[in-house]
Coordinates of C-alpha atoms and ligand atoms in Angstrom, one line a residue:
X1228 CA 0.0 0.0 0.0
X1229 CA 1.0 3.6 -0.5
X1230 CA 2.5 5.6 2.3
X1231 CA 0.6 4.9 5.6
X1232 CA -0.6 7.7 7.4
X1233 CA -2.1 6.4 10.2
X1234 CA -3.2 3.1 11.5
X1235 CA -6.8 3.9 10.1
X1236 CA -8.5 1.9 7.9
X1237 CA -11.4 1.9 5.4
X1238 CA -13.2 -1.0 4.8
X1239 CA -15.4 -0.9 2.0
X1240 CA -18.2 -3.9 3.1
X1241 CA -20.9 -5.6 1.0
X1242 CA -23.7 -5.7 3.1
X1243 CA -25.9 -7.8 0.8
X1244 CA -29.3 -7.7 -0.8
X1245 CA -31.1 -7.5 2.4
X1246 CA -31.2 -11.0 4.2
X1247 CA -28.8 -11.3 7.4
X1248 CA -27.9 -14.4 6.2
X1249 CA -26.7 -13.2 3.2
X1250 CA -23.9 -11.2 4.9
X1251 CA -20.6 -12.4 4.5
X1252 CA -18.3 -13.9 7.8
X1253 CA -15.5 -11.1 6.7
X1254 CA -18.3 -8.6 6.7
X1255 CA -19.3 -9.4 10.1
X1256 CA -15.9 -9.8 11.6
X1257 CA -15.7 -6.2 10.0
X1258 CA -18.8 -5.0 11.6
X1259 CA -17.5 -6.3 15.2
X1260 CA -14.4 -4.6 14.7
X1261 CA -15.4 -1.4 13.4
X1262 CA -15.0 1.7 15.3
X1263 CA -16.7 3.9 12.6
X1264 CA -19.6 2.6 10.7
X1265 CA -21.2 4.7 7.7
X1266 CA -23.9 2.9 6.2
X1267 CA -26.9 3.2 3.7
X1268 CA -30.6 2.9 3.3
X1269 CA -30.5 -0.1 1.6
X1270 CA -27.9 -2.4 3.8
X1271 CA -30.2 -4.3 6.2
X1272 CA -29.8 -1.9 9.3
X1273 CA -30.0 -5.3 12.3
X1274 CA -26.5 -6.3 11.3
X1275 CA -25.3 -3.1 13.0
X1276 CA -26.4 -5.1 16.1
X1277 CA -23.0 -6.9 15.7
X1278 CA -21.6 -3.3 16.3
X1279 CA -19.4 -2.7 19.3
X1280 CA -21.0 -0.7 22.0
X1281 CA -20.0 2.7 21.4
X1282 CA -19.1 2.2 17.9
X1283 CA -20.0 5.8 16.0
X1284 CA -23.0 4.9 13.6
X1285 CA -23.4 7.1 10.7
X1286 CA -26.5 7.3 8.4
X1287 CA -25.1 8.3 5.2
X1288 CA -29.1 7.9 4.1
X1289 CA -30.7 7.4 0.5
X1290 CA -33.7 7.4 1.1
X1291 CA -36.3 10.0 0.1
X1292 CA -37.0 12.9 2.7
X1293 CA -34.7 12.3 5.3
X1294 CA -31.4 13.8 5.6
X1295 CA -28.9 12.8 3.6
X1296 CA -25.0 12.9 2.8
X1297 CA -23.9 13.4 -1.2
X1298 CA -21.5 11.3 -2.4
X1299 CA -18.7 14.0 -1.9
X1300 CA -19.5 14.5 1.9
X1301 CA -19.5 10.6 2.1
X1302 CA -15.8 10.4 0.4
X1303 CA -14.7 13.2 2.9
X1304 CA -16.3 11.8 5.6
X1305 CA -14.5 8.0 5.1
X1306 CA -11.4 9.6 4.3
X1307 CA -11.7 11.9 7.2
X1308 CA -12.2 9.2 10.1
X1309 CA -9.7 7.3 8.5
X1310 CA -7.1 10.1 8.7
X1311 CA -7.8 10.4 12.1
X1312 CA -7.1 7.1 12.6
X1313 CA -10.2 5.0 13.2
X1314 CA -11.5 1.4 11.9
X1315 CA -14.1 3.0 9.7
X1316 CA -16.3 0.6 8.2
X1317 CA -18.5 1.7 4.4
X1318 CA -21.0 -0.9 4.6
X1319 CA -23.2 -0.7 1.1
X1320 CA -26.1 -3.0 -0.3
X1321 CA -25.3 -6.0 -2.4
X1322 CA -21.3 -5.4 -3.6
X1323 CA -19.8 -2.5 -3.0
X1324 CA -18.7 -2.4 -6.5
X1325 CA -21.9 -3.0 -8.4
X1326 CA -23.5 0.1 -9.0
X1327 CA -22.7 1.5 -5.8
X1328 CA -20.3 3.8 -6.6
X1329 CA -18.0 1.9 -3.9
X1330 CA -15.0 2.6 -6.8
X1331 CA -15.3 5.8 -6.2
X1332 CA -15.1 5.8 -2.4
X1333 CA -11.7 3.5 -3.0
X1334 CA -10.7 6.1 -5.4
X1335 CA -11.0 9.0 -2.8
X1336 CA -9.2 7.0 0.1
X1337 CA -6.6 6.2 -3.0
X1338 CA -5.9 9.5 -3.5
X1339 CA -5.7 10.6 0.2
X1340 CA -3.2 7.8 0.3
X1341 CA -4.9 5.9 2.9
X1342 CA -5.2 2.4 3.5
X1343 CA -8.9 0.2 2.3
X1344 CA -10.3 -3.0 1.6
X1345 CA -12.8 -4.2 -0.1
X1346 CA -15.4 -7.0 1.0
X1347 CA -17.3 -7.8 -1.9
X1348 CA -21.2 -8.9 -1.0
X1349 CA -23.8 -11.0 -2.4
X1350 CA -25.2 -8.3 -5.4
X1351 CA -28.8 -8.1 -5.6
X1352 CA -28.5 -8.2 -9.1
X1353 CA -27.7 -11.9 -8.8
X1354 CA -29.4 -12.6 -5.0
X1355 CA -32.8 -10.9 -6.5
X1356 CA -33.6 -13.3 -9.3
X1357 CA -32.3 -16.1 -7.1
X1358 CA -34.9 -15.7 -4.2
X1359 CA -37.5 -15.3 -6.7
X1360 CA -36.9 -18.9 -8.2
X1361 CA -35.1 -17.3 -11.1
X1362 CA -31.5 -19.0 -12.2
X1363 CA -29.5 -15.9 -14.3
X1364 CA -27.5 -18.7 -16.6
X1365 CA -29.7 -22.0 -17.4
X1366 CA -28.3 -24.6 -19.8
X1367 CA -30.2 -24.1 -23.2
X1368 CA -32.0 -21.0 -22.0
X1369 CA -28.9 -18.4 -21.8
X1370 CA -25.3 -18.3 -22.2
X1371 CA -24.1 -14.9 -20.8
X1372 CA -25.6 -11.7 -18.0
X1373 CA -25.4 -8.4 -18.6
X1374 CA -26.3 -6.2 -15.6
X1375 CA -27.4 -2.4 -16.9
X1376 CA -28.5 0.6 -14.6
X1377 CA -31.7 2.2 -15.3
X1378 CA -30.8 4.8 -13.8
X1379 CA -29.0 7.1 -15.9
X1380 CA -28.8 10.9 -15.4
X1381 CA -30.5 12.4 -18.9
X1382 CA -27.5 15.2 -19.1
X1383 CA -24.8 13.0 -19.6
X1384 CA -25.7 11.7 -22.8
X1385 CA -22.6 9.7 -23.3
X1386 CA -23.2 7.1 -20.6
X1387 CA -26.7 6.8 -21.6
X1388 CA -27.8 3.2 -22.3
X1389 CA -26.9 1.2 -25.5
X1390 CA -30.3 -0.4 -26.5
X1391 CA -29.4 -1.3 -29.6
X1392 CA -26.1 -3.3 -28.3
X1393 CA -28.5 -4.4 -25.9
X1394 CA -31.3 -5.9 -27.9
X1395 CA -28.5 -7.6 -30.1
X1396 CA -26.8 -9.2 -27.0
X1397 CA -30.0 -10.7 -25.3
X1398 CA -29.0 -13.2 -23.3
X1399 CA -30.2 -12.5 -19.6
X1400 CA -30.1 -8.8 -18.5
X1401 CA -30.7 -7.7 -14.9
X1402 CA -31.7 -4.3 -14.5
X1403 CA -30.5 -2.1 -11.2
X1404 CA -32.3 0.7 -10.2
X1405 CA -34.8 2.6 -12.4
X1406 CA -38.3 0.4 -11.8
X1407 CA -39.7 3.8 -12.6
X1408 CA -38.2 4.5 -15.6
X1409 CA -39.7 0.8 -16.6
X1410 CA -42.0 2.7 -19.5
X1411 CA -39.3 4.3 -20.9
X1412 CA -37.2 1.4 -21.2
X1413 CA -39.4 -1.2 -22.6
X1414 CA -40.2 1.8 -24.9
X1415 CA -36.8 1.4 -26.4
X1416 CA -35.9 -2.2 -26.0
X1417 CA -39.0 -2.6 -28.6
X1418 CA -38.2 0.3 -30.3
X1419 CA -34.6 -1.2 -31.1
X1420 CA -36.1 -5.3 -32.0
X1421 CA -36.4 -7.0 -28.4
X1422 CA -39.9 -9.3 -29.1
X1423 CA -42.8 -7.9 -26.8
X1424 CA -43.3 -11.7 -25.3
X1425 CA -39.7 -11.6 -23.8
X1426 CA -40.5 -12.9 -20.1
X1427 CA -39.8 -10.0 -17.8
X1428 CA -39.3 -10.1 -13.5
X1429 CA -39.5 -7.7 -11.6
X1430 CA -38.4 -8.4 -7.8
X1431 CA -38.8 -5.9 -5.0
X1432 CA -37.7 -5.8 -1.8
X1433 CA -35.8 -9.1 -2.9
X1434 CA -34.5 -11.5 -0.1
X1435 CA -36.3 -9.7 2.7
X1436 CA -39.6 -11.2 4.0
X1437 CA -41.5 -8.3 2.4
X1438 CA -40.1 -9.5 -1.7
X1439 CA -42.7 -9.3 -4.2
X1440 CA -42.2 -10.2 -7.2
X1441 CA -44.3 -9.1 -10.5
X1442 CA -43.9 -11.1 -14.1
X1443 CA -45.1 -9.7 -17.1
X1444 CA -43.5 -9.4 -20.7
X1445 CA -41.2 -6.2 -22.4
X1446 CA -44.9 -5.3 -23.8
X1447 CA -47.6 -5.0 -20.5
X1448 CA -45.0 -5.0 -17.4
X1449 CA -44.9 -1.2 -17.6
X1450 CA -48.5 -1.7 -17.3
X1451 CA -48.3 -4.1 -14.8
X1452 CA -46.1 -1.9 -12.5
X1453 CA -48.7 1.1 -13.3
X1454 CA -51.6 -0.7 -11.9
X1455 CA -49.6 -2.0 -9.3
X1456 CA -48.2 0.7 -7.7
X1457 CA -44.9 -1.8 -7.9
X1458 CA -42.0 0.1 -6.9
X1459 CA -38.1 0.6 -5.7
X1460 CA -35.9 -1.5 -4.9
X1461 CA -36.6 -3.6 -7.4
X1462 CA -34.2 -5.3 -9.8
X1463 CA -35.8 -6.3 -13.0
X1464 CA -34.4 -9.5 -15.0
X1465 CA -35.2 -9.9 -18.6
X1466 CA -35.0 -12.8 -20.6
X1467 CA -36.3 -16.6 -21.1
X1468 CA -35.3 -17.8 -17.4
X1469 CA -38.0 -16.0 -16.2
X1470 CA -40.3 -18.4 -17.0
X1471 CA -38.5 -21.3 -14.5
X1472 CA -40.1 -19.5 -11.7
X1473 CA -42.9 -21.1 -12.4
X1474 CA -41.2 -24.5 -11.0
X1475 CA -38.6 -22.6 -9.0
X1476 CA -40.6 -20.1 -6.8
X1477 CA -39.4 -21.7 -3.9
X1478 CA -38.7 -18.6 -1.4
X1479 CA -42.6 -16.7 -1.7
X1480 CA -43.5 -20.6 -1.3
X1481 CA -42.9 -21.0 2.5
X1482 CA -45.5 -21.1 4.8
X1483 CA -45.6 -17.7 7.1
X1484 CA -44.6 -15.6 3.9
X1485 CA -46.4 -12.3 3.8
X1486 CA -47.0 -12.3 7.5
X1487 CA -45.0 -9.7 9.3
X1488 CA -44.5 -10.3 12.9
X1489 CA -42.8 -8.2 15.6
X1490 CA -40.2 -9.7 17.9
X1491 CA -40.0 -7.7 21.4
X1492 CA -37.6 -9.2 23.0
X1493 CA -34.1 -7.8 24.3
X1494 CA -31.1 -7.9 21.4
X1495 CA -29.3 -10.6 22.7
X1496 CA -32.2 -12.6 23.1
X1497 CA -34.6 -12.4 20.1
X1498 CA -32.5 -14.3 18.1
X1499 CA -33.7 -17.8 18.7
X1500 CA -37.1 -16.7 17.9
X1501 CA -37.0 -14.4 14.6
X1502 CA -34.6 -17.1 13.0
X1503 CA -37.1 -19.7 13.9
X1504 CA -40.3 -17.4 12.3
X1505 CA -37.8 -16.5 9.5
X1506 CA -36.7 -20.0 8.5
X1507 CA -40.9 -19.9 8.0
X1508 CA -40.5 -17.5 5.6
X1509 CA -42.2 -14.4 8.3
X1510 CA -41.1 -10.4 7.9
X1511 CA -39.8 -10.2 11.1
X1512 CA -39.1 -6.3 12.7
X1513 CA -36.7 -7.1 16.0
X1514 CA -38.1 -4.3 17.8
X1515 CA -36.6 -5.0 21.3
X1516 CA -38.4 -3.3 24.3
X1517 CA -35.8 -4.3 27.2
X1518 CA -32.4 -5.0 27.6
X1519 CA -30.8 -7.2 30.1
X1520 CA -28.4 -5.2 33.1
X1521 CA -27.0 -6.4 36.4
X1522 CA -29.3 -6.0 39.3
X1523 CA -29.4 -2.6 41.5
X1524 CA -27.5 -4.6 44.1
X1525 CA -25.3 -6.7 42.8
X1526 CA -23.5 -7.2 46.3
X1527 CA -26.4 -8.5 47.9
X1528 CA -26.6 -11.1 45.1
X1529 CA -23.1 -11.8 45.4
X1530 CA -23.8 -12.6 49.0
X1531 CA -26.4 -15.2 48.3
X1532 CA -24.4 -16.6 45.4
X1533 CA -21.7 -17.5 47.7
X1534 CA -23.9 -19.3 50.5
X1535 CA -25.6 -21.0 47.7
X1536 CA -23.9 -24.0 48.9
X1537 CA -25.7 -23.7 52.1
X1538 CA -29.9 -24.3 50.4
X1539 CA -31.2 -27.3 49.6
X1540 CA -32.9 -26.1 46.3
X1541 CA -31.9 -23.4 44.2
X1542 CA -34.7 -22.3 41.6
X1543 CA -34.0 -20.9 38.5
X1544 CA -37.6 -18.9 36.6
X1545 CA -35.4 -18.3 33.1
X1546 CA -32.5 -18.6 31.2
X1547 CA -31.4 -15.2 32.0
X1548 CA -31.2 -16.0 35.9
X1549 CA -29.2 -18.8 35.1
X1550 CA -26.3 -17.3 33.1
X1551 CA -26.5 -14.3 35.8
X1552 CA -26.5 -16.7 38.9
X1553 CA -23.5 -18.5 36.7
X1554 CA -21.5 -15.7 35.8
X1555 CA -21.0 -14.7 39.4
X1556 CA -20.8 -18.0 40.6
X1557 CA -17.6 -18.6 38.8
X1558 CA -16.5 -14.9 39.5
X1559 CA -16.5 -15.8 43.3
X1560 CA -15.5 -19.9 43.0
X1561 CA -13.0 -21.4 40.4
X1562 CA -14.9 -25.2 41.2
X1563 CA -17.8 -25.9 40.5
X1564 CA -18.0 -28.1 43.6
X1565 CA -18.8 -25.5 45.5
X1566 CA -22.4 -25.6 44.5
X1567 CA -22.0 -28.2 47.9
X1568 CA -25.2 -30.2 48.0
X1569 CA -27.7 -27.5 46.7
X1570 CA -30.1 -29.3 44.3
X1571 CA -31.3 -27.4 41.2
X1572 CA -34.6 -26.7 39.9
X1573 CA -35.6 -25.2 36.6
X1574 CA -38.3 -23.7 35.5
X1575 CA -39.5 -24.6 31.8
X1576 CA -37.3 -26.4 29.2
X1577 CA -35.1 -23.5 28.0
X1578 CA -34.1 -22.6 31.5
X1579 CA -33.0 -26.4 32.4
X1580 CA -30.8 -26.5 29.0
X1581 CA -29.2 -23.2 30.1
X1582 CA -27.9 -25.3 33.2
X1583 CA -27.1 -28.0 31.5
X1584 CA -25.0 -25.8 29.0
X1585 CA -23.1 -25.1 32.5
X1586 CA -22.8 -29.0 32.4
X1587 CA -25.3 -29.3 36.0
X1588 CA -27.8 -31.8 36.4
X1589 CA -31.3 -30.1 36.6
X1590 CA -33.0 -32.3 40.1
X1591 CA -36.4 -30.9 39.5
X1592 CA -38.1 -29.6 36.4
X1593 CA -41.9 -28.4 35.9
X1594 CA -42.8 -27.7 32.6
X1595 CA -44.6 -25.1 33.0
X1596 CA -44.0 -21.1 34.6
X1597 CA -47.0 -21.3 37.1
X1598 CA -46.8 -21.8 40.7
X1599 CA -49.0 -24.8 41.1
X1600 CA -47.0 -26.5 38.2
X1601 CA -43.8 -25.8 40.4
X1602 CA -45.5 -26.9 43.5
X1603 CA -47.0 -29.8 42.4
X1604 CA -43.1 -31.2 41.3
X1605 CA -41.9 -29.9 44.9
X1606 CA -44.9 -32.1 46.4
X1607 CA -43.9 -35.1 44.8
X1608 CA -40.3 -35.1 45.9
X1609 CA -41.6 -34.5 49.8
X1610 CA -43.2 -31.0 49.9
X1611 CA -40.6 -27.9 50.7
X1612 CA -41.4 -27.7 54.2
X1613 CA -38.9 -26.8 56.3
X1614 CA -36.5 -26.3 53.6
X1615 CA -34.1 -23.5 52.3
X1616 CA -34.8 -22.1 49.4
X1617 CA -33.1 -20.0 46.9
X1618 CA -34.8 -18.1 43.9
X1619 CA -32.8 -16.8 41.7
X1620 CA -34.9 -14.6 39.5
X1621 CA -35.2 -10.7 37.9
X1622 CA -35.7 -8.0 39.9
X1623 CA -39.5 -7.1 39.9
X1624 CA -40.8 -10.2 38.6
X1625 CA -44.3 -10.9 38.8
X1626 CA -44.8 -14.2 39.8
X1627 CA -46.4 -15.2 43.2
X1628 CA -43.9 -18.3 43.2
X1629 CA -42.1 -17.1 46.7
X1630 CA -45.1 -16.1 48.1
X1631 CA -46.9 -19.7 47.4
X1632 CA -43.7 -21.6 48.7
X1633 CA -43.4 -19.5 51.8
X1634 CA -46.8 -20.3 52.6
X1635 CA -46.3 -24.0 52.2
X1636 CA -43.3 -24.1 55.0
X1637 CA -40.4 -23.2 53.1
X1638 CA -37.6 -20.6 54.1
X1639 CA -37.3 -18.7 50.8
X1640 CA -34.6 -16.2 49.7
X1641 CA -35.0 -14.3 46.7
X1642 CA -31.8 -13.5 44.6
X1643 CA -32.3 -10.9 42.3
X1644 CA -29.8 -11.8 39.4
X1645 CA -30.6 -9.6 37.3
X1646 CA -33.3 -6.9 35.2
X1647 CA -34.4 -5.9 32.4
X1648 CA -34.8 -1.7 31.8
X1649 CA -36.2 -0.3 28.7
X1650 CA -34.3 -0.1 25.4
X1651 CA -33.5 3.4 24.4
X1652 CA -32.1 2.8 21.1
X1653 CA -33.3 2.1 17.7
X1654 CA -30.4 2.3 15.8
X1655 CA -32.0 -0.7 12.9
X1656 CA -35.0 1.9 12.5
X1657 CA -37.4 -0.8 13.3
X1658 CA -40.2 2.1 15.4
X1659 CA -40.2 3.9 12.0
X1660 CA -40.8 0.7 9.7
X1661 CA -43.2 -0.6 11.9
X1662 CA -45.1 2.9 11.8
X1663 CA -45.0 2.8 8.0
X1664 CA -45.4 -0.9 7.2
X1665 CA -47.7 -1.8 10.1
X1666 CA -47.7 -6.1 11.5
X1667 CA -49.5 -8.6 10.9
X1668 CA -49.0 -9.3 14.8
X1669 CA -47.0 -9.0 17.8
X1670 CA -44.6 -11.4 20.1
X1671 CA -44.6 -10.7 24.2
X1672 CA -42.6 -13.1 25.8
X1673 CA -42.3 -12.1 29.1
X1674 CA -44.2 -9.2 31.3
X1675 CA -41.7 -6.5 30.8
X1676 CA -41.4 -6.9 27.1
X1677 CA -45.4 -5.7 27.5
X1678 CA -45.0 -3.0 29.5
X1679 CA -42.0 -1.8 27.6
X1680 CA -43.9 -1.8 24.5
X1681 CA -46.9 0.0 26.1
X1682 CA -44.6 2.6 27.2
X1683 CA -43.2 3.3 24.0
X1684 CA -46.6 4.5 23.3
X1685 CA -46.3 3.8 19.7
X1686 CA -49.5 4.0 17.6
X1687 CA -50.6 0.5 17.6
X1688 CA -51.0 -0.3 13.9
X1689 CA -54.4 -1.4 12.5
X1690 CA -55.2 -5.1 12.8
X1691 CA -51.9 -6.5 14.5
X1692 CA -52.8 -9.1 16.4
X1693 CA -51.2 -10.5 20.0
X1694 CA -49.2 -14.0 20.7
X1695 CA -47.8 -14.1 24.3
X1696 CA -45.7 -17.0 25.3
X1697 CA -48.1 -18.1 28.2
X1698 CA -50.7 -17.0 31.2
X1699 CA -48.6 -14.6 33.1
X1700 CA -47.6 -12.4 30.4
X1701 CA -51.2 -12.7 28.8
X1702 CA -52.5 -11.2 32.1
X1703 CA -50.3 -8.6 31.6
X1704 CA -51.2 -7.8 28.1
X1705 CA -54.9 -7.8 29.2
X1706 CA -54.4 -5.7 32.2
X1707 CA -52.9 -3.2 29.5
X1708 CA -56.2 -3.7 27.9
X1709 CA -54.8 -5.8 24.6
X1710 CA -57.3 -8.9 23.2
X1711 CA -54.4 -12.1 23.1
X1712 CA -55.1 -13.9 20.0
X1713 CA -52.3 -16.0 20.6
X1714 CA -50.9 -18.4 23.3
X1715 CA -48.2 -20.6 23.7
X1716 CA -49.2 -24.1 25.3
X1717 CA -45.7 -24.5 25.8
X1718 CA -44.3 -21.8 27.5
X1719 CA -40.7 -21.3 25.5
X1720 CA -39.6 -20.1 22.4
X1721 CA -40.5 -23.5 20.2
X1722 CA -43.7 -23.3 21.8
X1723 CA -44.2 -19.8 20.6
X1724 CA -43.5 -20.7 17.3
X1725 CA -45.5 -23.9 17.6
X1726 CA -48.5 -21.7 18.1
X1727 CA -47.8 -19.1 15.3
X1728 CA -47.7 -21.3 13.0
X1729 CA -51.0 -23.0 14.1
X1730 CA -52.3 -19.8 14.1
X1731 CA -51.8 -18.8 10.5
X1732 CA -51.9 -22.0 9.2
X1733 CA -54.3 -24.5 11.0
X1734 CA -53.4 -27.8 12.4
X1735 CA -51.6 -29.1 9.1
X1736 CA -49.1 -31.3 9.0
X1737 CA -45.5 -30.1 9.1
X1738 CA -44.5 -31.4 6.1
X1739 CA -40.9 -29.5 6.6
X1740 CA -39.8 -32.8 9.0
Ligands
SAH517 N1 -24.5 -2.5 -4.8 C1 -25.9 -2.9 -4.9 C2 -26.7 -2.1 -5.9 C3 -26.8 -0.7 -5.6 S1 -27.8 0.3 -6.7 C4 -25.9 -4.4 -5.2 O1 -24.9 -5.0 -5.5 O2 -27.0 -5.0 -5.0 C5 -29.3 0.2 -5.9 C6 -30.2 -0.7 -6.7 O3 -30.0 -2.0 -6.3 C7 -31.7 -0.5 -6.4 O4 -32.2 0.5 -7.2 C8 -32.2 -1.9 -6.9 O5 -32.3 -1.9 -8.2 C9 -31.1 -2.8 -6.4 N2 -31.4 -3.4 -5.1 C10 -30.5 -3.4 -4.1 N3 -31.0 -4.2 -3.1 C11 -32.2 -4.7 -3.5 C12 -33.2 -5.5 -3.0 N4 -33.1 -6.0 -1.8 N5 -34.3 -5.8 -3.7 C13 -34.4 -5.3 -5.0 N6 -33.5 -4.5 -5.5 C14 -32.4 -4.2 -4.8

């Protein structure tokens, strides 16, 4: 590299077509290391959740109304935080280098002599046509792509497009930007000898759970997208492979597609869930309400942590107060011995794996988060009387499980590992798309996720419905005067989605197994 300034960096990051899983490892690895992060409209905003905390977040924007930077206060800006010494990370939709005017950025750190990479990402231009069941090259159908921009400023007449060298090429050609310029295009691929029957796709929103995708011909799509109100991002592919959607459609094909559902739950958490209602094929907005911090006293926790040896159960409500009770377990003891002859309860299957992850046996395990479900296990090793108990739970929590097991002759301590405050940030802009986009309906899966939401005091959009992942936090939803539509007879994540899909889809057969 030329003459190095300063240990700054530029990374110029594909960011892919829109879904996360579409994002490459060396783009992620660049996300967690980046320092700096500019990034557009079009890159699907959640990966910034791989961001370090306190890493600067830059909207460089794109999108119509809103603020945004032109491409010469973008090149100053990357070449700026670089100077100055950062990890500055350009993260772009689809490549960087497909027209995204990524060459341009490298050209401007280039100049400024300053050090970049490039990640290269999966182009919509190829993604696009893929999730719509659409193969670019097919054996007897093609034998060469040409990608085109639409979009081409009328002033500069000399980068205009070539119709006529297109309409002699044929082949496959995938369209980037210009959906509404559609008229005018088709206009002058049949002014220049393309047949008005050549099979045309248009795909919007492509690899996100909102895609649509609209066929037509080069003679009635521009018609089609009229009477549609079809519009950008869309990539448009022309050419014969179109017509293999018809046996290839397999992404619009999966069963929750078209159903947007909110996921509530705190960042670190609401994986488990959206993936599982994504691998469905749902529109899932992560919207978290709460986020997970160390209790107000951590030294009284620490306290009971260390006699923990000393009760003969300790009972774990949730995953959360087990990798809390855990954490500082280990902080205080470097053996695991030292648990002495406590035995372990766990309330509801993901909480017992969460123990077992720390390689303990679970002793007792109701399957269910209500008292007389817990009770009812306690009876039939002996009843609790007389015995020392120790809850490890949230701070706040609303269950009347101490209450109940006092009253039955137990000597119960709470240990409050952990709680959940509200979520301040929005940083993936998911208030603002579900404003505009509205749900289909709603996950709670705990109390606090419903009052968080409720205090966000967000607009609740027409018709989204409410799933909640069992009897306490449906109480809660209904004491915040909400109809539950949904709930979960098992009271965990799989039994969330078990229910959704039920929901939207009957009692068929699960023909995915
Ligand atoms: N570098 C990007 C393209 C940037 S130009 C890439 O490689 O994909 C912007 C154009 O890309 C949009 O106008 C649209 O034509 C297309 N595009 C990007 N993401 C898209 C998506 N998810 N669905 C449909 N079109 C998309």
């Amino acid at each position: 590299m030329a003459d190095k300034k300063s240990g700054g960096k530029c990374f110029l990051v594909g960011a892919g077509p829109g879904d996360l899983g579409l994002v490459t490892l060396r783009a992620r690895e660049c996300i967690e290391q980046a320092e700096v992060i500019v990034y557009d409209y079009l890159s699907n905003a959640e990966m910034l959740k791989w961001a370090q905390e306190g890493a600067e977040l830059i909207y460089a924007g794109k999108t119509a109304g809103a603020h945004t930077l032109t491409q010469e206060e973008i090149n100053r800006l990357l070449v700026e935080k670089t100077e100055a010494g950062k990890q500055v990370v350009r993260l772009k939709g689809g490549d960087p280098f497909v027209f995204g005017r990524g060459g341009e950025e490298a050209q401007a750190l280039a100049a400024a002599r300053l050090r970049f990479e490039v990640v290269p990402g999966i182009t919509s231009a190829i993604a696009g046509p893929a999730y719509a069941g659409i193969p670019v090259t097919h054996r007897g159908k093609n034998s060469h792509v040409t990608f085109f921009t639409g979009h081409e400023e009328p002033e500069k007449s000399g980068t205009a497009i070539d119709f006529a060298a297109l309409a002699k090429l044929g082949g496959t050609q995938v369209m980037l930007m210009g959906v509404e310029r559609i008229e005018a295009i088709t206009r002058e691929m049949l002014a220049h000898g393309v047949r008005a029957d050549l099979p045309v796709a248009l795909i919007r929103w492509a690899t996100t759970g909102r895609q649509e995708t609209l066929v037509g011909n080069v003679g009635n799509i521009a018609e089609r997208v009229a009477t549609s109100n079809f519009g950008a991002p869309a990539v448009a592919v022309f050419g014969d492979v179109v017509t293999l959607r018809d046996e290839l459609n397999w992404f619009e094909n999966r069963p929750l597609f078209g159903k947007r559902i909110v996921v509530t739950r705190a960042r670190t958490q609401a994986s488990a869930l959206s993936e599982q209602l994504r691998a469905l094929g749902a529109d899932i907005i992560e919207l978290p309400t709460i986020r997970i911090e160390p209790p107000s006293d951590l030294r009284t926790f620490a306290e009971l942590v260390q006699d923990a040896h000393s009760y003969d159960w300790i009972v774990f409500t949730s995953p959360n107060g087990v990798t809390a009770f855990f954490e500082m377990f280990y902080k205080l003891y470097d053996d695991a011995r030292e648990i002495g002859p406590a035995r372990i309860a766990a309330i509801g299957p993901a909480t017992a794996q969460r123990i077992k992850d720390f390689h303990l046996k679970v002793d007792l395990q109701p399957e269910e988060f209500v008292a007389e479900s817990v009770l009812r296990e306690f009876n039939k090793q002996g009843g609790v009387e007389n015995l020392r108990i120790l809850l490890a739970r949230a701070e706040k929590a609303r269950d009347l499980l101490p209450r109940e097991l006092s009253a039955l002759g137990a000597i119960v301590d709470e240990g409050f590992a952990y709680r959940t405050v509200p979520e301040t940030r929005d940083d993936s802009g998911a208030r603002r798309r579900l404003l505009e986009e509205g749900a289909d309906l709603i996950t709670f899966t705990s109390s606090s996720t419903v009052e968080n939401f409720m205090a966000l005091k967000l607009p609740w959009p027409e018709k989204m419905q409410v799933a909640s992942i069992g009897p306490v936090t449906s109480n809660t939803a209904r004491e915040h005067g909400l109809t539950v539509a949904v709930e979960a007879r098992r009271h965990d994540i799989p039994g969330l989605v078990a229910a959704l899909r039920k929901f939207f889809l009957g009692p068929v057969e699960d023909r995915s197994r």
